[in-house]
Coordinates of C-alpha atoms in Angstrom, one line a residue:
M1 CA 3.6 -24.2 -17.5
N2 CA 5.2 -20.9 -16.4
K3 CA 2.1 -19.7 -14.5
I4 CA 2.0 -18.9 -10.8
K5 CA -0.8 -20.7 -9.0
I6 CA -2.4 -20.6 -5.6
I7 CA -3.2 -24.0 -4.0
N8 CA -4.8 -24.3 -0.6
G9 CA -4.0 -20.7 0.1
E10 CA -0.3 -21.1 -0.8
L11 CA 1.4 -19.5 -3.8
K12 CA 3.2 -21.9 -6.1
V13 CA 5.8 -20.2 -8.1
P14 CA 7.7 -21.9 -11.0
D15 CA 11.4 -21.1 -11.6
Q16 CA 10.5 -19.0 -14.7
P17 CA 7.1 -17.3 -14.0
V18 CA 5.4 -15.1 -16.6
I19 CA 4.8 -11.7 -15.1
P20 CA 2.5 -9.3 -17.0
Y21 CA 3.6 -5.6 -16.8
I22 CA 2.0 -2.3 -17.8
E23 CA 4.6 0.3 -19.0
G24 CA 2.5 3.2 -17.8
D25 CA 1.9 6.8 -19.0
G26 CA 4.2 9.8 -18.8
I27 CA 7.4 8.7 -17.1
G28 CA 6.2 5.1 -17.2
K29 CA 8.2 4.5 -20.3
D30 CA 11.3 6.0 -18.7
I31 CA 11.3 4.0 -15.5
T32 CA 9.8 0.6 -16.5
G33 CA 12.7 -0.6 -18.7
P34 CA 15.4 0.3 -16.1
S35 CA 13.4 -1.2 -13.3
K36 CA 13.0 -4.5 -15.1
K37 CA 16.8 -4.5 -15.7
V38 CA 17.5 -4.1 -12.0
I39 CA 15.1 -6.9 -11.0
D40 CA 16.5 -9.2 -13.7
A41 CA 20.1 -8.6 -12.5
A42 CA 19.2 -9.3 -8.9
V43 CA 17.4 -12.6 -9.8
E44 CA 20.4 -13.6 -12.0
K45 CA 22.9 -12.8 -9.2
A46 CA 20.8 -14.6 -6.5
Y47 CA 20.0 -17.8 -8.5
S48 CA 22.7 -18.0 -11.3
G49 CA 20.2 -18.6 -14.0
K50 CA 18.1 -21.2 -12.2
R51 CA 15.3 -18.7 -11.9
K52 CA 14.2 -16.0 -14.3
I53 CA 11.2 -13.7 -14.9
I54 CA 9.5 -14.0 -18.3
W55 CA 8.1 -10.4 -18.8
K56 CA 4.8 -10.1 -20.8
E57 CA 3.7 -6.6 -21.7
V58 CA 0.0 -5.8 -21.4
L59 CA -1.7 -2.5 -22.2
A60 CA -3.5 0.1 -20.1
G61 CA -3.7 3.9 -20.2
E62 CA -2.9 6.1 -23.1
K63 CA -0.8 3.5 -24.9
A64 CA -3.8 1.1 -24.8
F65 CA -6.2 3.7 -26.0
R66 CA -4.0 4.6 -29.0
K67 CA -3.7 0.9 -30.0
T68 CA -7.1 -0.5 -29.1
G69 CA -9.5 2.4 -28.4
N70 CA -9.9 1.2 -24.8
Y71 CA -8.0 2.5 -21.8
L72 CA -8.3 -0.9 -20.0
P73 CA -8.7 -3.7 -22.5
D74 CA -10.3 -7.0 -21.4
E75 CA -7.1 -8.8 -22.5
T76 CA -5.2 -7.0 -19.8
I77 CA -7.6 -8.0 -17.0
K78 CA -7.5 -11.6 -18.3
A79 CA -3.7 -11.6 -18.2
F80 CA -3.6 -10.6 -14.6
Q81 CA -6.2 -13.2 -13.8
E82 CA -4.3 -15.9 -15.6
Y83 CA -0.9 -15.2 -14.3
L84 CA -1.9 -13.9 -10.8
V85 CA 1.0 -11.5 -10.2
G86 CA 1.9 -8.4 -12.2
I87 CA 3.5 -5.0 -12.0
K88 CA 2.7 -1.6 -13.5
G89 CA 4.0 1.9 -14.0
P90 CA 1.9 5.0 -13.2
L91 CA -1.3 5.6 -15.1
Q92 CA -2.9 9.0 -15.9
T93 CA -6.1 9.8 -14.0
P94 CA -8.0 12.9 -15.1
V95 CA -9.2 15.1 -12.2
G96 CA -12.9 16.0 -11.8
E97 CA -14.2 14.5 -14.9
G98 CA -13.6 11.9 -17.7
M99 CA -12.7 8.3 -17.3
R100 CA -12.6 6.7 -13.9
S101 CA -9.2 6.0 -12.3
L102 CA -7.6 3.0 -14.0
N103 CA -5.7 2.2 -10.8
V104 CA -9.0 2.1 -8.8
A105 CA -10.7 0.1 -11.6
L106 CA -7.9 -2.6 -11.5
R107 CA -8.3 -2.9 -7.7
Q108 CA -12.0 -3.2 -7.9
I109 CA -12.2 -5.7 -10.8
L110 CA -9.6 -8.0 -9.2
D111 CA -10.8 -7.3 -5.7
L112 CA -7.3 -6.3 -4.6
F113 CA -8.4 -5.5 -1.1
V114 CA -5.0 -4.7 0.5
C115 CA -3.0 -1.7 -0.6
L116 CA 0.4 -2.5 1.1
R117 CA 2.8 0.4 1.5
P118 CA 6.0 -0.4 3.4
V119 CA 7.9 2.8 4.5
R120 CA 11.6 2.7 5.4
W121 CA 14.5 5.1 5.2
F122 CA 17.7 4.5 3.2
K123 CA 20.8 6.0 4.7
G124 CA 21.9 9.2 2.9
V125 CA 18.4 10.1 1.5
P126 CA 17.4 13.6 2.6
S127 CA 14.5 13.7 5.1
P128 CA 12.5 16.6 6.7
I129 CA 12.5 14.8 10.1
R130 CA 15.4 14.6 12.5
Y131 CA 15.6 10.8 12.9
P132 CA 14.2 9.1 9.8
S133 CA 16.0 5.9 10.8
L134 CA 13.2 5.5 13.3
V135 CA 10.6 5.2 10.6
D136 CA 9.8 1.6 9.7
M137 CA 6.1 1.2 9.1
H138 CA 3.9 -1.1 6.9
I139 CA 0.6 0.4 5.8
F140 CA -2.4 -1.9 5.1
R141 CA -4.9 0.4 3.4
E142 CA -8.3 -1.1 2.6
N143 CA -8.6 -0.8 -1.1
T144 CA -12.2 -1.5 -2.2
E145 CA -14.6 0.4 0.1
D146 CA -14.9 3.8 1.7
I147 CA -15.2 6.9 -0.6
Y148 CA -13.1 5.1 -3.2
A149 CA -16.0 2.8 -4.0
G150 CA -17.0 5.6 -6.3
I151 CA -20.7 6.0 -5.3
E152 CA -21.1 9.6 -6.1
Y153 CA -23.9 11.9 -7.4
M154 CA -23.4 15.3 -8.9
T155 CA -25.6 18.2 -7.9
G156 CA -28.4 18.8 -10.4
D157 CA -28.4 15.2 -11.7
V158 CA -31.6 13.2 -11.5
D159 CA -30.0 10.6 -9.2
A160 CA -28.7 13.3 -6.8
K161 CA -32.2 14.7 -6.5
K162 CA -33.6 11.2 -5.9
L163 CA -31.1 10.6 -3.1
L164 CA -31.7 14.0 -1.6
D165 CA -35.5 13.3 -1.6
F166 CA -34.9 10.0 0.1
L167 CA -32.6 11.5 2.7
V168 CA -34.9 14.3 3.6
N169 CA -38.3 12.7 3.3
E170 CA -37.7 9.1 4.2
L171 CA -34.8 9.3 6.6
K172 CA -35.7 12.8 7.9
V173 CA -32.2 14.1 7.5
D174 CA -32.1 17.8 8.4
K175 CA -28.3 18.4 8.5
I176 CA -27.6 19.1 4.8
R177 CA -26.7 22.8 4.9
F178 CA -27.3 23.6 1.2
P179 CA -29.4 20.8 -0.1
E180 CA -30.2 22.2 -3.5
S181 CA -26.5 22.6 -4.5
S182 CA -25.0 19.6 -2.7
S183 CA -23.3 16.7 -4.4
F184 CA -23.3 13.4 -2.6
G185 CA -20.8 10.6 -1.9
I186 CA -21.6 7.4 0.0
K187 CA -19.0 5.7 2.2
P188 CA -19.6 2.0 2.6
V189 CA -17.5 0.3 5.3
S190 CA -18.4 -3.4 5.8
K191 CA -17.6 -5.9 8.6
E192 CA -16.3 -8.4 6.0
G193 CA -14.2 -5.9 4.2
S194 CA -12.7 -4.5 7.4
E195 CA -12.0 -8.0 8.8
R196 CA -10.2 -9.3 5.8
L197 CA -8.0 -6.2 5.7
I198 CA -7.2 -6.3 9.5
R199 CA -6.7 -10.1 9.4
A200 CA -4.1 -9.7 6.7
A201 CA -2.3 -7.0 8.7
I202 CA -2.2 -9.1 11.8
Q203 CA -1.0 -12.2 9.9
Y204 CA 1.7 -10.0 8.3
A205 CA 2.9 -8.7 11.7
I206 CA 3.0 -12.2 13.2
Y207 CA 4.9 -13.6 10.2
R208 CA 7.4 -10.9 10.2
Q209 CA 7.7 -10.7 14.0
L210 CA 6.7 -7.1 14.1
P211 CA 5.6 -5.6 17.5
S212 CA 2.3 -3.9 16.8
V213 CA -0.8 -3.3 14.6
T214 CA -2.4 0.2 14.9
L215 CA -6.0 0.6 13.8
V216 CA -6.2 4.2 12.4
H217 CA -9.7 5.6 12.2
K218 CA -11.9 8.7 12.7
G219 CA -14.4 6.8 14.8
N220 CA -14.9 9.7 17.1
I221 CA -16.9 11.4 14.4
M222 CA -17.9 8.6 11.9
K223 CA -19.1 6.2 14.6
F224 CA -20.9 3.6 12.5
T225 CA -18.3 3.3 9.7
E226 CA -14.8 4.1 11.0
G227 CA -15.8 3.5 14.6
A228 CA -17.2 0.1 13.6
F229 CA -13.9 -0.6 11.8
K230 CA -12.1 -0.2 15.2
I231 CA -14.6 -2.4 17.0
W232 CA -14.5 -5.1 14.4
G233 CA -10.7 -5.0 14.5
Y234 CA -10.5 -5.6 18.2
D235 CA -13.1 -8.3 18.0
L236 CA -11.2 -10.1 15.3
A237 CA -7.9 -9.9 17.1
E238 CA -9.3 -11.3 20.3
N239 CA -11.4 -14.0 18.7
E240 CA -9.1 -15.3 16.0
F241 CA -5.6 -14.4 17.3
G242 CA -6.1 -14.5 21.0
N243 CA -2.9 -16.5 21.7
Q244 CA -0.8 -14.3 19.5
T245 CA -2.1 -10.8 20.2
F246 CA -2.9 -8.4 23.2
T247 CA -5.3 -5.6 22.4
W248 CA -5.5 -2.2 23.9
R249 CA -9.1 -2.9 24.7
Q250 CA -8.0 -5.8 26.9
F251 CA -5.5 -3.4 28.5
E252 CA -8.2 -0.9 29.3
K253 CA -10.5 -3.6 30.7
I254 CA -7.8 -4.9 33.1
K255 CA -7.0 -1.3 34.1
D256 CA -10.7 -0.7 35.0
E257 CA -11.1 -4.0 36.9
K258 CA -7.7 -4.4 38.6
G259 CA -5.9 -1.1 38.2
Q260 CA -3.1 0.5 36.2
L261 CA -0.3 -1.6 37.5
D262 CA -2.0 -4.9 36.7
A263 CA -2.8 -3.6 33.2
E264 CA 0.9 -2.6 32.6
S265 CA 2.1 -5.9 33.9
A266 CA -0.2 -7.7 31.5
L267 CA 1.1 -5.6 28.6
E268 CA 4.7 -6.2 29.6
E269 CA 4.1 -10.0 29.8
A270 CA 2.4 -9.9 26.3
Q271 CA 5.4 -8.0 24.9
K272 CA 7.9 -10.5 26.5
A273 CA 5.9 -13.4 25.0
G274 CA 6.2 -11.9 21.6
K275 CA 2.5 -11.1 21.2
V276 CA 1.5 -8.5 18.7
I277 CA 0.0 -5.5 20.4
I278 CA -3.2 -4.3 18.8
K279 CA -4.0 -0.6 19.4
D280 CA -6.0 2.2 17.8
V281 CA -5.4 5.9 17.2
I282 CA -7.7 8.7 15.8
T283 CA -6.4 9.6 12.3
D284 CA -5.5 13.3 13.0
A285 CA -3.7 12.2 16.2
F286 CA -1.8 9.5 14.2
L287 CA -0.6 12.0 11.6
Q288 CA 1.0 14.0 14.4
E289 CA 2.2 11.0 16.4
S290 CA 3.8 9.4 13.3
L291 CA 6.0 12.5 13.1
L292 CA 6.8 12.8 16.8
K293 CA 7.0 9.1 17.8
P294 CA 7.3 7.0 14.6
Y295 CA 8.9 4.1 16.6
N296 CA 5.5 3.5 18.4
H297 CA 3.9 2.2 15.2
S298 CA 4.8 -0.8 13.0
V299 CA 1.9 -2.1 11.0
I300 CA -0.9 0.3 10.2
A301 CA -4.4 -1.0 9.3
T302 CA -6.8 1.7 8.1
M303 CA -9.5 2.5 5.6
N304 CA -9.1 3.7 2.0
L305 CA -9.1 7.5 2.3
N306 CA -7.1 7.6 5.6
G307 CA -4.6 5.3 4.0
D308 CA -4.1 7.6 1.0
Y309 CA -3.2 10.5 3.3
I310 CA -1.1 8.5 5.7
S311 CA 0.9 6.8 2.9
D312 CA 2.0 10.0 1.3
Q313 CA 2.9 11.6 4.7
L314 CA 5.0 8.7 5.7
A315 CA 6.7 8.6 2.3
A316 CA 7.6 12.2 2.7
M317 CA 9.3 11.4 6.0
V318 CA 11.8 9.1 4.3
G319 CA 12.5 11.1 1.2
G320 CA 9.3 11.4 -0.8
I321 CA 6.9 9.4 -2.9
G322 CA 9.6 8.9 -5.6
I323 CA 11.1 6.1 -3.5
A324 CA 7.9 4.8 -2.0
P325 CA 6.8 1.3 -3.3
G326 CA 3.3 -0.2 -3.2
A327 CA 1.3 -3.3 -3.9
N328 CA -2.3 -4.2 -4.3
I329 CA -3.0 -7.7 -3.1
N330 CA -5.8 -10.2 -2.6
Y331 CA -4.2 -12.7 -0.2
L332 CA -7.1 -15.2 -0.7
S333 CA -7.1 -15.4 -4.6
G334 CA -3.4 -14.7 -4.9
Y335 CA -3.9 -11.8 -7.3
A336 CA -1.3 -9.1 -6.8
I337 CA -0.3 -6.0 -8.8
F338 CA 2.8 -4.1 -7.7
E339 CA 3.0 -0.5 -8.7
A340 CA 4.9 2.8 -8.7
T341 CA 3.0 5.0 -6.2
H342 CA 3.7 8.3 -7.8
G343 CA 2.0 10.0 -10.7
T344 CA 2.9 10.2 -14.4
A345 CA 4.9 13.5 -14.3
P346 CA 4.3 14.3 -18.0
D347 CA 6.4 17.5 -17.6
I348 CA 9.6 15.4 -17.2
A349 CA 8.7 12.4 -19.4
G350 CA 11.6 11.5 -21.7
S351 CA 14.0 13.8 -20.0
G352 CA 15.9 11.2 -18.0
K353 CA 15.0 13.0 -14.8
A354 CA 12.5 10.5 -13.3
N355 CA 13.5 8.5 -10.2
P356 CA 12.8 4.8 -10.9
S357 CA 13.1 3.8 -7.2
S358 CA 9.4 3.5 -6.5
L359 CA 9.0 1.0 -9.3
I360 CA 12.2 -0.8 -8.5
L361 CA 11.2 -1.2 -4.8
S362 CA 7.7 -2.3 -5.9
G363 CA 9.5 -5.0 -7.9
V364 CA 11.4 -5.9 -4.8
M365 CA 8.1 -6.3 -2.9
M366 CA 7.0 -8.6 -5.8
L367 CA 10.1 -10.7 -5.4
E368 CA 9.3 -11.1 -1.7
Y369 CA 5.7 -12.0 -2.5
L370 CA 7.1 -14.7 -4.8
G371 CA 9.3 -16.0 -2.0
W372 CA 12.5 -14.9 -3.8
Y373 CA 14.0 -13.1 -0.8
E374 CA 17.6 -13.5 -1.7
A375 CA 17.1 -11.5 -4.9
A376 CA 15.1 -8.9 -3.0
E377 CA 17.9 -8.5 -0.4
H378 CA 20.4 -7.9 -3.3
V379 CA 18.4 -4.8 -4.4
Y380 CA 17.9 -3.4 -0.9
D381 CA 21.6 -3.8 -0.2
S382 CA 22.7 -2.2 -3.5
M383 CA 20.3 0.8 -3.1
E384 CA 21.8 1.4 0.4
H385 CA 25.2 1.6 -1.2
V386 CA 24.1 3.9 -4.1
F387 CA 22.3 6.3 -1.8
A388 CA 25.2 6.3 0.7
K389 CA 27.5 7.3 -2.2
R390 CA 25.1 10.2 -2.9
K391 CA 24.5 9.1 -6.5
V392 CA 20.9 10.1 -7.2
T393 CA 18.3 11.3 -9.7
S394 CA 17.3 14.9 -10.0
D395 CA 14.5 14.9 -7.4
L396 CA 17.0 14.0 -4.6
Y397 CA 19.9 15.7 -6.2
A398 CA 18.2 19.1 -5.6
Q399 CA 18.1 18.3 -1.8
M400 CA 21.6 16.9 -1.3
E401 CA 24.9 18.7 -1.0
G402 CA 27.8 17.0 -2.7
A403 CA 25.6 14.6 -4.6
K404 CA 26.3 13.2 -8.1
L405 CA 23.4 13.6 -10.6
L406 CA 22.4 10.5 -12.5
S407 CA 19.9 10.0 -15.2
T408 CA 17.1 7.5 -14.8
S409 CA 18.9 4.7 -16.7
A410 CA 22.3 5.6 -15.2
F411 CA 20.8 5.3 -11.7
A412 CA 19.5 1.9 -12.5
D413 CA 22.8 0.9 -14.0
E414 CA 24.5 2.0 -10.8
I415 CA 22.3 -0.2 -8.7
I416 CA 23.1 -3.2 -10.9
K417 CA 26.8 -2.4 -10.6
N418 CA 26.6 -2.5 -6.8
I419 CA 24.7 -5.8 -6.7
H420 CA 27.1 -8.2 -4.9

């Protein structure tokens, strides 16, 4: 059988796995085909026919609605459950009203609790910062809780009035400035949800020999949700990874008990021993610090909404969301969906202007998840060559002097040509 399985927590990948894919809305049709061609070429080059991906299209979004009357058919969910690993183009999400985000729905249904967004710079890609080569971060964004849980009540609705009555009369809340016109959103942040996200981030850092994990939070204001996230993170690191990590909380304790020099000596010893340093930063301070001192942060562990902001800022620092890959993963069940992180851009759909890099690089993340590192390196290496030659799609062409403009498909063909 050509199905990926997970046995005793380890992914078992056949030489010709079936990979479900969603074409996507808008520019999804433009970028999905070329991206698959690049991945296929890299796999062929790396393994000379021994390994091959068997692509299986499944439906979601506008295409699914036209064919089935359902934006997210049950068959699509079943395919991801059956084959474990898949990839998708961008899906349209109406703002303010209408259907719930399909992207969020997929994450919730499959419990894809990690949104993984690696951020790196490719030489030659224009950047708004002076030293983009210093940016090398891996964002672990909690994917199922926080505001994105979708627990919201519109002002005027019966349920909003019930909640308001409960808050005011039962919990004696007196800080709602305009109660009669307020909508409400509830922000669940659990110990279990926080721990499994932070555990995955620490394991990732250890496995890849990365120097630090930064817990990013707004715990100075939201003390019992985001503040608890920080506390649970430190507890987890010290209790489960005590021999492999050194936390900033331990540093502060040593400093209080023995002084600054002893604390700095302990930190230096931990770094020499290859321990992962676990620290925390307030969200707004992190957004500034990531611009001024990006080299201070390697793996980022944070909650859902913070992760949304941070992912897009870091992507902008290395050339924009058009070249930012992403994955939604449950490391326990093995379920993983890799995705383009940008929108559907309907205004340029069918024009050949779309940049397929985000989806291509998400495919590279998928290859790494499968353990096919040789094929993944082929794509990284080839993209470095193509960007260095200043051969780019329209989004980057507008920012680069002396660049050569390529269409979506021509850009993908250029990557294939440079795989060697």
